[in-house]
């Protein structure tokens, strides 16, 4: 797991004091825009064209007021953008040839954490993007939900709820990412096991503008509250132990069900397999 201290966000990863080159007493240098590549670890996938256009107009009038953060690419030349993609896009739209930048060396993990933390602190990510980024922190950096929450300034239940959103079907996640559903509605939809019913309700809310409260959706789920609470407690305990998503489905009539443990690649699967073997052998 990464050894970055928790609870301080960007202050841990970007100590900007005394970082500027000697030739740049203002703390940054102007960099050719075309030499900067977008960050492959950027958690934000959606950018509002109107926001970019508005920022581009501001840049034309006042310039770029805050430098972007970039990392050198020694093997291929140029730079990788670490933080400030919206500013970079707007600067290009404004016709700028150069952009003020702070140049700093980052390892791959640091780069991903900086990009995520910047977006979280600016509240730039939608719930689906944030859930995917949190899942990546858990998987690649082997951070527990408590550690991720402490790093991002969120509670453990908040982290768990974000991860649960990834279990939604693609179409419902698109509704959520676009703002046609709120998080409460999306979580309530997870409680509806009938996929057709769940998709129909999501479409009614998102596309038809039907007003439906979280309470309305919870009633549709038709699950006894106490059973739900017990299952959630077990799921959360397993997720805490395994540092990944766990889903339990229980059929009260048949007294049977199944447990699903999420993994994203073979290495992650083998890691989970080792953890489970150690737990069983104790």
PDB file of C-alpha atoms in Angstrom:
ATOM      1  CA  UNK A   1       0.000   0.000   0.000  1.00  0.00           C
ATOM      2  CA  UNK A   2       1.150   3.546  -0.589  1.00  0.00           C
ATOM      3  CA  UNK A   3       2.896   5.128   2.382  1.00  0.00           C
ATOM      4  CA  UNK A   4       1.476   8.606   1.823  1.00  0.00           C
ATOM      5  CA  UNK A   5       0.124  10.018   5.074  1.00  0.00           C
ATOM      6  CA  UNK A   6      -3.613  10.324   5.305  1.00  0.00           C
ATOM      7  CA  UNK A   7      -5.983  13.151   6.098  1.00  0.00           C
ATOM      8  CA  UNK A   8      -4.176  16.029   4.424  1.00  0.00           C
ATOM      9  CA  UNK A   9      -5.062  15.630   0.750  1.00  0.00           C
ATOM     10  CA  UNK A  10      -3.029  17.747  -1.668  1.00  0.00           C
ATOM     11  CA  UNK A  11      -0.926  19.272   1.125  1.00  0.00           C
ATOM     12  CA  UNK A  12       0.813  15.898   1.464  1.00  0.00           C
ATOM     13  CA  UNK A  13       1.365  15.370  -2.240  1.00  0.00           C
ATOM     14  CA  UNK A  14       2.075  18.888  -3.500  1.00  0.00           C
ATOM     15  CA  UNK A  15       4.294  20.866  -1.117  1.00  0.00           C
ATOM     16  CA  UNK A  16       4.581  23.837  -3.459  1.00  0.00           C
ATOM     17  CA  UNK A  17       6.980  25.901  -1.398  1.00  0.00           C
ATOM     18  CA  UNK A  18      10.507  25.968  -2.803  1.00  0.00           C
ATOM     19  CA  UNK A  19       9.416  23.876  -5.784  1.00  0.00           C
ATOM     20  CA  UNK A  20       9.975  26.497  -8.499  1.00  0.00           C
ATOM     21  CA  UNK A  21      13.088  26.442 -10.693  1.00  0.00           C
ATOM     22  CA  UNK A  22      15.721  29.083  -9.948  1.00  0.00           C
ATOM     23  CA  UNK A  23      14.876  30.850 -13.209  1.00  0.00           C
ATOM     24  CA  UNK A  24      11.234  31.233 -12.222  1.00  0.00           C
ATOM     25  CA  UNK A  25      11.017  33.365  -9.048  1.00  0.00           C
ATOM     26  CA  UNK A  26       7.222  33.614  -9.391  1.00  0.00           C
ATOM     27  CA  UNK A  27       6.896  29.870  -8.760  1.00  0.00           C
ATOM     28  CA  UNK A  28       6.033  28.701 -12.280  1.00  0.00           C
ATOM     29  CA  UNK A  29       7.226  28.757 -15.892  1.00  0.00           C
ATOM     30  CA  UNK A  30       5.435  29.134 -19.219  1.00  0.00           C
ATOM     31  CA  UNK A  31       5.175  25.826 -21.092  1.00  0.00           C
ATOM     32  CA  UNK A  32       4.231  25.147 -24.718  1.00  0.00           C
ATOM     33  CA  UNK A  33       0.637  23.899 -24.576  1.00  0.00           C
ATOM     34  CA  UNK A  34       1.200  21.346 -27.332  1.00  0.00           C
ATOM     35  CA  UNK A  35       3.931  19.655 -25.277  1.00  0.00           C
ATOM     36  CA  UNK A  36       1.459  18.737 -22.500  1.00  0.00           C
ATOM     37  CA  UNK A  37      -0.435  15.457 -22.734  1.00  0.00           C
ATOM     38  CA  UNK A  38      -3.653  14.768 -20.853  1.00  0.00           C
ATOM     39  CA  UNK A  39      -3.363  12.663 -17.711  1.00  0.00           C
ATOM     40  CA  UNK A  40      -4.312   9.005 -18.374  1.00  0.00           C
ATOM     41  CA  UNK A  41      -5.280   8.740 -14.685  1.00  0.00           C
ATOM     42  CA  UNK A  42      -7.706  11.677 -14.861  1.00  0.00           C
ATOM     43  CA  UNK A  43     -10.800  10.503 -12.935  1.00  0.00           C
ATOM     44  CA  UNK A  44     -13.027  13.163 -14.450  1.00  0.00           C
ATOM     45  CA  UNK A  45     -14.519  11.952 -17.736  1.00  0.00           C
ATOM     46  CA  UNK A  46     -17.112  14.645 -18.457  1.00  0.00           C
ATOM     47  CA  UNK A  47     -16.384  18.328 -19.115  1.00  0.00           C
ATOM     48  CA  UNK A  48     -19.199  20.811 -19.688  1.00  0.00           C
ATOM     49  CA  UNK A  49     -18.517  22.623 -22.999  1.00  0.00           C
ATOM     50  CA  UNK A  50     -20.275  25.726 -21.648  1.00  0.00           C
ATOM     51  CA  UNK A  51     -17.970  25.802 -18.615  1.00  0.00           C
ATOM     52  CA  UNK A  52     -14.911  25.451 -20.854  1.00  0.00           C
ATOM     53  CA  UNK A  53     -16.165  28.254 -23.129  1.00  0.00           C
ATOM     54  CA  UNK A  54     -16.847  30.519 -20.140  1.00  0.00           C
ATOM     55  CA  UNK A  55     -13.402  29.849 -18.683  1.00  0.00           C
ATOM     56  CA  UNK A  56     -11.803  30.416 -22.109  1.00  0.00           C
ATOM     57  CA  UNK A  57     -13.452  33.837 -22.280  1.00  0.00           C
ATOM     58  CA  UNK A  58     -12.150  34.649 -18.798  1.00  0.00           C
ATOM     59  CA  UNK A  59      -8.655  33.549 -19.834  1.00  0.00           C
ATOM     60  CA  UNK A  60      -8.795  35.799 -22.896  1.00  0.00           C
ATOM     61  CA  UNK A  61      -9.613  38.738 -20.629  1.00  0.00           C
ATOM     62  CA  UNK A  62      -7.462  38.039 -17.582  1.00  0.00           C
ATOM     63  CA  UNK A  63      -5.053  35.235 -18.511  1.00  0.00           C
ATOM     64  CA  UNK A  64      -4.541  31.953 -16.636  1.00  0.00           C
ATOM     65  CA  UNK A  65      -4.641  32.976 -12.975  1.00  0.00           C
ATOM     66  CA  UNK A  66      -3.622  29.596 -11.539  1.00  0.00           C
ATOM     67  CA  UNK A  67      -0.834  27.456 -13.051  1.00  0.00           C
ATOM     68  CA  UNK A  68      -1.434  23.843 -14.024  1.00  0.00           C
ATOM     69  CA  UNK A  69       0.644  21.067 -12.471  1.00  0.00           C
ATOM     70  CA  UNK A  70       2.694  18.913 -14.857  1.00  0.00           C
ATOM     71  CA  UNK A  71       5.254  16.114 -14.711  1.00  0.00           C
ATOM     72  CA  UNK A  72       8.174  15.646 -17.159  1.00  0.00           C
ATOM     73  CA  UNK A  73       8.184  12.631 -19.503  1.00  0.00           C
ATOM     74  CA  UNK A  74      11.923  11.882 -19.832  1.00  0.00           C
ATOM     75  CA  UNK A  75      11.483   8.916 -22.186  1.00  0.00           C
ATOM     76  CA  UNK A  76       9.401  10.679 -24.841  1.00  0.00           C
ATOM     77  CA  UNK A  77       9.864  14.348 -24.026  1.00  0.00           C
ATOM     78  CA  UNK A  78       7.202  16.840 -23.110  1.00  0.00           C
ATOM     79  CA  UNK A  79       4.993  16.693 -20.039  1.00  0.00           C
ATOM     80  CA  UNK A  80       2.001  14.876 -18.561  1.00  0.00           C
ATOM     81  CA  UNK A  81      -0.761  16.952 -17.011  1.00  0.00           C
ATOM     82  CA  UNK A  82      -1.301  16.142 -13.336  1.00  0.00           C
ATOM     83  CA  UNK A  83      -3.827  18.785 -12.282  1.00  0.00           C
ATOM     84  CA  UNK A  84      -5.698  21.496 -14.168  1.00  0.00           C
ATOM     85  CA  UNK A  85      -7.245  19.816 -17.220  1.00  0.00           C
ATOM     86  CA  UNK A  86     -10.149  22.262 -17.383  1.00  0.00           C
ATOM     87  CA  UNK A  87      -7.702  25.186 -17.418  1.00  0.00           C
ATOM     88  CA  UNK A  88      -5.625  23.483 -20.122  1.00  0.00           C
ATOM     89  CA  UNK A  89      -8.670  22.852 -22.326  1.00  0.00           C
ATOM     90  CA  UNK A  90      -9.888  26.407 -21.854  1.00  0.00           C
ATOM     91  CA  UNK A  91      -6.441  27.834 -22.607  1.00  0.00           C
ATOM     92  CA  UNK A  92      -6.375  25.890 -25.882  1.00  0.00           C
ATOM     93  CA  UNK A  93      -9.867  27.134 -26.709  1.00  0.00           C
ATOM     94  CA  UNK A  94      -8.725  30.686 -25.968  1.00  0.00           C
ATOM     95  CA  UNK A  95      -5.914  30.302 -28.499  1.00  0.00           C
ATOM     96  CA  UNK A  96      -3.001  30.422 -26.057  1.00  0.00           C
ATOM     97  CA  UNK A  97       0.303  28.945 -27.199  1.00  0.00           C
ATOM     98  CA  UNK A  98       1.788  28.630 -23.710  1.00  0.00           C
ATOM     99  CA  UNK A  99       0.371  28.137 -20.224  1.00  0.00           C
ATOM    100  CA  UNK A 100       1.867  28.838 -16.771  1.00  0.00           C
ATOM    101  CA  UNK A 101       2.801  25.564 -15.096  1.00  0.00           C
ATOM    102  CA  UNK A 102       4.473  24.120 -12.032  1.00  0.00           C
ATOM    103  CA  UNK A 103       6.807  21.273 -13.005  1.00  0.00           C
ATOM    104  CA  UNK A 104       7.190  18.430 -10.499  1.00  0.00           C
ATOM    105  CA  UNK A 105       8.295  14.805 -10.703  1.00  0.00           C
ATOM    106  CA  UNK A 106       5.667  12.252  -9.672  1.00  0.00           C
ATOM    107  CA  UNK A 107       5.541   8.480  -9.446  1.00  0.00           C
ATOM    108  CA  UNK A 108       2.539   6.895 -11.172  1.00  0.00           C
ATOM    109  CA  UNK A 109       0.647   6.346  -7.921  1.00  0.00           C
ATOM    110  CA  UNK A 110       1.302   9.881  -6.718  1.00  0.00           C
ATOM    111  CA  UNK A 111       0.117  11.212 -10.065  1.00  0.00           C
ATOM    112  CA  UNK A 112      -3.187   9.348  -9.798  1.00  0.00           C
ATOM    113  CA  UNK A 113      -3.742  10.425  -6.187  1.00  0.00           C
ATOM    114  CA  UNK A 114      -2.993  14.068  -6.917  1.00  0.00           C
ATOM    115  CA  UNK A 115      -5.388  14.137  -9.857  1.00  0.00           C
ATOM    116  CA  UNK A 116      -8.137  12.480  -7.836  1.00  0.00           C
ATOM    117  CA  UNK A 117      -7.664  14.681  -4.783  1.00  0.00           C
ATOM    118  CA  UNK A 118      -7.659  17.879  -6.810  1.00  0.00           C
ATOM    119  CA  UNK A 119     -10.948  16.944  -8.447  1.00  0.00           C
ATOM    120  CA  UNK A 120     -12.520  15.919  -5.136  1.00  0.00           C
ATOM    121  CA  UNK A 121     -11.470  19.126  -3.398  1.00  0.00           C
ATOM    122  CA  UNK A 122     -12.849  21.186  -6.273  1.00  0.00           C
ATOM    123  CA  UNK A 123     -16.012  19.005  -6.323  1.00  0.00           C
ATOM    124  CA  UNK A 124     -15.453  18.400 -10.036  1.00  0.00           C
ATOM    125  CA  UNK A 125     -16.393  14.699 -10.097  1.00  0.00           C
ATOM    126  CA  UNK A 126     -19.853  13.225 -10.455  1.00  0.00           C
ATOM    127  CA  UNK A 127     -20.796  10.286  -8.221  1.00  0.00           C
ATOM    128  CA  UNK A 128     -19.955   7.639 -10.837  1.00  0.00           C
ATOM    129  CA  UNK A 129     -16.518   9.124 -11.552  1.00  0.00           C
ATOM    130  CA  UNK A 130     -15.836   9.426  -7.834  1.00  0.00           C
ATOM    131  CA  UNK A 131     -16.906   5.833  -7.207  1.00  0.00           C
ATOM    132  CA  UNK A 132     -14.624   4.576  -9.986  1.00  0.00           C
ATOM    133  CA  UNK A 133     -11.720   6.608  -8.607  1.00  0.00           C
ATOM    134  CA  UNK A 134     -12.291   5.297  -5.086  1.00  0.00           C
ATOM    135  CA  UNK A 135     -12.433   1.735  -6.439  1.00  0.00           C
ATOM    136  CA  UNK A 136      -9.084   2.307  -8.129  1.00  0.00           C
ATOM    137  CA  UNK A 137      -7.534   3.579  -4.890  1.00  0.00           C
ATOM    138  CA  UNK A 138      -8.769   0.460  -3.116  1.00  0.00           C
ATOM    139  CA  UNK A 139      -7.603  -1.899  -5.855  1.00  0.00           C
ATOM    140  CA  UNK A 140      -4.287  -0.453  -7.012  1.00  0.00           C
ATOM    141  CA  UNK A 141      -3.069   1.156  -3.800  1.00  0.00           C
ATOM    142  CA  UNK A 142      -4.608  -1.465  -1.452  1.00  0.00           C
ATOM    143  CA  UNK A 143      -6.129   1.262   0.697  1.00  0.00           C
ATOM    144  CA  UNK A 144      -8.957   0.364   3.070  1.00  0.00           C
ATOM    145  CA  UNK A 145     -12.235   2.262   3.051  1.00  0.00           C
ATOM    146  CA  UNK A 146     -11.199   4.005   6.278  1.00  0.00           C
ATOM    147  CA  UNK A 147      -7.896   5.103   4.748  1.00  0.00           C
ATOM    148  CA  UNK A 148      -9.529   6.369   1.560  1.00  0.00           C
ATOM    149  CA  UNK A 149     -12.132   8.229   3.599  1.00  0.00           C
ATOM    150  CA  UNK A 150      -9.477   9.827   5.798  1.00  0.00           C
ATOM    151  CA  UNK A 151      -7.416  10.836   2.770  1.00  0.00           C
ATOM    152  CA  UNK A 152     -10.375  12.401   0.951  1.00  0.00           C
ATOM    153  CA  UNK A 153     -12.110  13.791   4.027  1.00  0.00           C
ATOM    154  CA  UNK A 154     -15.113  11.451   3.729  1.00  0.00           C
ATOM    155  CA  UNK A 155     -16.735   8.977   6.108  1.00  0.00           C
ATOM    156  CA  UNK A 156     -16.324   5.240   5.594  1.00  0.00           C
ATOM    157  CA  UNK A 157     -20.066   4.777   4.873  1.00  0.00           C
ATOM    158  CA  UNK A 158     -19.783   7.474   2.197  1.00  0.00           C
ATOM    159  CA  UNK A 159     -16.922   5.562   0.550  1.00  0.00           C
ATOM    160  CA  UNK A 160     -18.892   2.303   0.721  1.00  0.00           C
ATOM    161  CA  UNK A 161     -21.981   3.931  -0.789  1.00  0.00           C
ATOM    162  CA  UNK A 162     -19.944   5.342  -3.674  1.00  0.00           C
ATOM    163  CA  UNK A 163     -18.592   1.885  -4.461  1.00  0.00           C
ATOM    164  CA  UNK A 164     -22.103   0.434  -4.423  1.00  0.00           C
ATOM    165  CA  UNK A 165     -23.097   2.777  -7.225  1.00  0.00           C
ATOM    166  CA  UNK A 166     -20.730   0.892  -9.541  1.00  0.00           C
ATOM    167  CA  UNK A 167     -23.105  -2.099  -9.361  1.00  0.00           C
ATOM    168  CA  UNK A 168     -25.780  -0.153 -11.238  1.00  0.00           C
ATOM    169  CA  UNK A 169     -26.394  -1.034 -14.912  1.00  0.00           C
ATOM    170  CA  UNK A 170     -24.572   1.193 -17.437  1.00  0.00           C
ATOM    171  CA  UNK A 171     -27.698   3.110 -18.474  1.00  0.00           C
ATOM    172  CA  UNK A 172     -28.592   4.034 -14.887  1.00  0.00           C
ATOM    173  CA  UNK A 173     -24.998   5.091 -14.238  1.00  0.00           C
ATOM    174  CA  UNK A 174     -25.258   7.363 -17.273  1.00  0.00           C
ATOM    175  CA  UNK A 175     -28.407   8.937 -15.821  1.00  0.00           C
ATOM    176  CA  UNK A 176     -26.599   9.481 -12.522  1.00  0.00           C
ATOM    177  CA  UNK A 177     -23.465  10.915 -14.148  1.00  0.00           C
ATOM    178  CA  UNK A 178     -25.587  13.322 -16.188  1.00  0.00           C
ATOM    179  CA  UNK A 179     -27.455  14.519 -13.099  1.00  0.00           C
ATOM    180  CA  UNK A 180     -30.824  13.030 -14.114  1.00  0.00           C
ATOM    181  CA  UNK A 181     -30.799  10.913 -10.946  1.00  0.00           C
ATOM    182  CA  UNK A 182     -29.429  11.879  -7.542  1.00  0.00           C
ATOM    183  CA  UNK A 183     -27.328   9.586  -5.359  1.00  0.00           C
ATOM    184  CA  UNK A 184     -30.161   8.803  -2.982  1.00  0.00           C
ATOM    185  CA  UNK A 185     -32.377   7.663  -5.833  1.00  0.00           C
ATOM    186  CA  UNK A 186     -29.556   5.616  -7.344  1.00  0.00           C
ATOM    187  CA  UNK A 187     -28.863   3.822  -4.053  1.00  0.00           C
ATOM    188  CA  UNK A 188     -32.570   3.109  -3.613  1.00  0.00           C
ATOM    189  CA  UNK A 189     -32.683   1.602  -7.101  1.00  0.00           C
ATOM    190  CA  UNK A 190     -29.967  -0.848  -6.034  1.00  0.00           C
ATOM    191  CA  UNK A 191     -32.494  -2.358  -3.637  1.00  0.00           C
ATOM    192  CA  UNK A 192     -34.818  -3.332  -6.492  1.00  0.00           C
ATOM    193  CA  UNK A 193     -33.747  -6.812  -7.594  1.00  0.00           C
ATOM    194  CA  UNK A 194     -36.020  -7.001 -10.634  1.00  0.00           C
ATOM    195  CA  UNK A 195     -33.838  -5.505 -13.359  1.00  0.00           C
ATOM    196  CA  UNK A 196     -36.730  -4.599 -15.650  1.00  0.00           C
ATOM    197  CA  UNK A 197     -38.576  -2.803 -12.850  1.00  0.00           C
ATOM    198  CA  UNK A 198     -35.397  -1.013 -11.799  1.00  0.00           C
ATOM    199  CA  UNK A 199     -34.630   0.145 -15.344  1.00  0.00           C
ATOM    200  CA  UNK A 200     -38.223   1.245 -15.903  1.00  0.00           C
ATOM    201  CA  UNK A 201     -38.277   3.367 -12.747  1.00  0.00           C
ATOM    202  CA  UNK A 202     -34.900   4.911 -13.562  1.00  0.00           C
ATOM    203  CA  UNK A 203     -36.111   5.847 -17.034  1.00  0.00           C
ATOM    204  CA  UNK A 204     -39.323   7.366 -15.653  1.00  0.00           C
ATOM    205  CA  UNK A 205     -37.303   9.595 -13.335  1.00  0.00           C
ATOM    206  CA  UNK A 206     -34.503  10.477 -15.743  1.00  0.00           C
ATOM    207  CA  UNK A 207     -36.236  10.782 -19.100  1.00  0.00           C
ATOM    208  CA  UNK A 208     -39.873  11.485 -18.284  1.00  0.00           C
ATOM    209  CA  UNK A 209     -39.205  13.876 -15.429  1.00  0.00           C
ATOM    210  CA  UNK A 210     -41.361  11.874 -13.035  1.00  0.00           C
ATOM    211  CA  UNK A 211     -41.044  13.034  -9.443  1.00  0.00           C
ATOM    212  CA  UNK A 212     -40.169  10.105  -7.192  1.00  0.00           C
ATOM    213  CA  UNK A 213     -38.625  10.402  -3.751  1.00  0.00           C
ATOM    214  CA  UNK A 214     -36.066   8.059  -2.261  1.00  0.00           C
ATOM    215  CA  UNK A 215     -38.789   6.830   0.104  1.00  0.00           C
ATOM    216  CA  UNK A 216     -41.002   5.969  -2.872  1.00  0.00           C
ATOM    217  CA  UNK A 217     -38.197   3.929  -4.402  1.00  0.00           C
ATOM    218  CA  UNK A 218     -37.445   2.182  -1.119  1.00  0.00           C
ATOM    219  CA  UNK A 219     -41.080   1.100  -0.923  1.00  0.00           C
ATOM    220  CA  UNK A 220     -40.752  -0.372  -4.418  1.00  0.00           C
ATOM    221  CA  UNK A 221     -37.790  -2.418  -3.268  1.00  0.00           C
ATOM    222  CA  UNK A 222     -40.132  -4.308  -0.877  1.00  0.00           C
ATOM    223  CA  UNK A 223     -37.383  -5.489   1.432  1.00  0.00           C
ATOM    224  CA  UNK A 224     -37.817  -5.863   5.195  1.00  0.00           C
ATOM    225  CA  UNK A 225     -35.771  -3.098   6.778  1.00  0.00           C
ATOM    226  CA  UNK A 226     -34.150  -5.266   9.436  1.00  0.00           C
ATOM    227  CA  UNK A 227     -32.984  -7.838   6.891  1.00  0.00           C
ATOM    228  CA  UNK A 228     -31.511  -5.072   4.761  1.00  0.00           C
ATOM    229  CA  UNK A 229     -29.648  -3.643   7.732  1.00  0.00           C
ATOM    230  CA  UNK A 230     -28.207  -7.046   8.644  1.00  0.00           C
ATOM    231  CA  UNK A 231     -27.085  -7.762   5.090  1.00  0.00           C
ATOM    232  CA  UNK A 232     -25.526  -4.329   4.768  1.00  0.00           C
ATOM    233  CA  UNK A 233     -23.593  -4.875   8.007  1.00  0.00           C
ATOM    234  CA  UNK A 234     -22.227  -8.204   6.740  1.00  0.00           C
ATOM    235  CA  UNK A 235     -21.362  -6.710   3.354  1.00  0.00           C
ATOM    236  CA  UNK A 236     -19.556  -3.797   4.954  1.00  0.00           C
ATOM    237  CA  UNK A 237     -17.601  -6.134   7.221  1.00  0.00           C
ATOM    238  CA  UNK A 238     -16.463  -8.222   4.257  1.00  0.00           C
ATOM    239  CA  UNK A 239     -15.633  -5.123   2.216  1.00  0.00           C
ATOM    240  CA  UNK A 240     -13.528  -3.812   5.085  1.00  0.00           C
ATOM    241  CA  UNK A 241     -11.617  -7.099   5.350  1.00  0.00           C
ATOM    242  CA  UNK A 242     -11.107  -7.589   1.614  1.00  0.00           C
ATOM    243  CA  UNK A 243     -10.767  -3.925   0.561  1.00  0.00           C
ATOM    244  CA  UNK A 244     -13.085  -4.437  -2.392  1.00  0.00           C
ATOM    245  CA  UNK A 245     -16.786  -4.492  -3.224  1.00  0.00           C
ATOM    246  CA  UNK A 246     -18.900  -7.327  -1.849  1.00  0.00           C
ATOM    247  CA  UNK A 247     -22.572  -7.910  -2.685  1.00  0.00           C
ATOM    248  CA  UNK A 248     -24.931 -10.332  -0.937  1.00  0.00           C
ATOM    249  CA  UNK A 249     -28.294 -11.443  -2.311  1.00  0.00           C
ATOM    250  CA  UNK A 250     -30.627 -13.405  -0.029  1.00  0.00           C
ATOM    251  CA  UNK A 251     -33.883 -15.183  -0.882  1.00  0.00           C
ATOM    252  CA  UNK A 252     -35.939 -15.206   2.294  1.00  0.00           C
ATOM    253  CA  UNK A 253     -38.360 -17.864   1.067  1.00  0.00           C
ATOM    254  CA  UNK A 254     -35.705 -20.343  -0.033  1.00  0.00           C
ATOM    255  CA  UNK A 255     -33.255 -19.345   2.723  1.00  0.00           C
ATOM    256  CA  UNK A 256     -30.513 -19.273   0.119  1.00  0.00           C
ATOM    257  CA  UNK A 257     -28.524 -16.744  -1.849  1.00  0.00           C
ATOM    258  CA  UNK A 258     -25.089 -15.825  -3.093  1.00  0.00           C
ATOM    259  CA  UNK A 259     -22.096 -13.625  -2.362  1.00  0.00           C
ATOM    260  CA  UNK A 260     -20.317 -11.668  -5.114  1.00  0.00           C
ATOM    261  CA  UNK A 261     -16.762 -10.370  -4.615  1.00  0.00           C
ATOM    262  CA  UNK A 262     -15.546  -7.809  -7.140  1.00  0.00           C
ATOM    263  CA  UNK A 263     -12.125  -8.048  -8.800  1.00  0.00           C
ATOM    264  CA  UNK A 264     -10.860  -6.075 -11.781  1.00  0.00           C
ATOM    265  CA  UNK A 265      -7.996  -8.124 -13.170  1.00  0.00           C
ATOM    266  CA  UNK A 266      -6.122 -11.390 -12.654  1.00  0.00           C
ATOM    267  CA  UNK A 267      -3.635  -9.875 -10.214  1.00  0.00           C
ATOM    268  CA  UNK A 268      -6.472  -8.482  -8.105  1.00  0.00           C
ATOM    269  CA  UNK A 269      -8.215 -11.892  -8.187  1.00  0.00           C
ATOM    270  CA  UNK A 270      -5.056 -13.672  -7.026  1.00  0.00           C
ATOM    271  CA  UNK A 271      -4.622 -11.134  -4.225  1.00  0.00           C
ATOM    272  CA  UNK A 272      -8.188 -11.761  -3.029  1.00  0.00           C
ATOM    273  CA  UNK A 273      -7.704 -15.515  -3.349  1.00  0.00           C
ATOM    274  CA  UNK A 274      -4.636 -15.348  -1.106  1.00  0.00           C
ATOM    275  CA  UNK A 275      -6.503 -13.276   1.478  1.00  0.00           C
ATOM    276  CA  UNK A 276      -9.418 -15.723   1.571  1.00  0.00           C
ATOM    277  CA  UNK A 277      -7.086 -18.732   1.856  1.00  0.00           C
ATOM    278  CA  UNK A 278      -5.309 -17.132   4.803  1.00  0.00           C
ATOM    279  CA  UNK A 279      -8.635 -16.376   6.488  1.00  0.00           C
ATOM    280  CA  UNK A 280      -9.904 -19.952   6.042  1.00  0.00           C
ATOM    281  CA  UNK A 281      -6.664 -21.516   7.304  1.00  0.00           C
ATOM    282  CA  UNK A 282      -6.695 -19.575  10.562  1.00  0.00           C
TER     283      UNK A 282
END
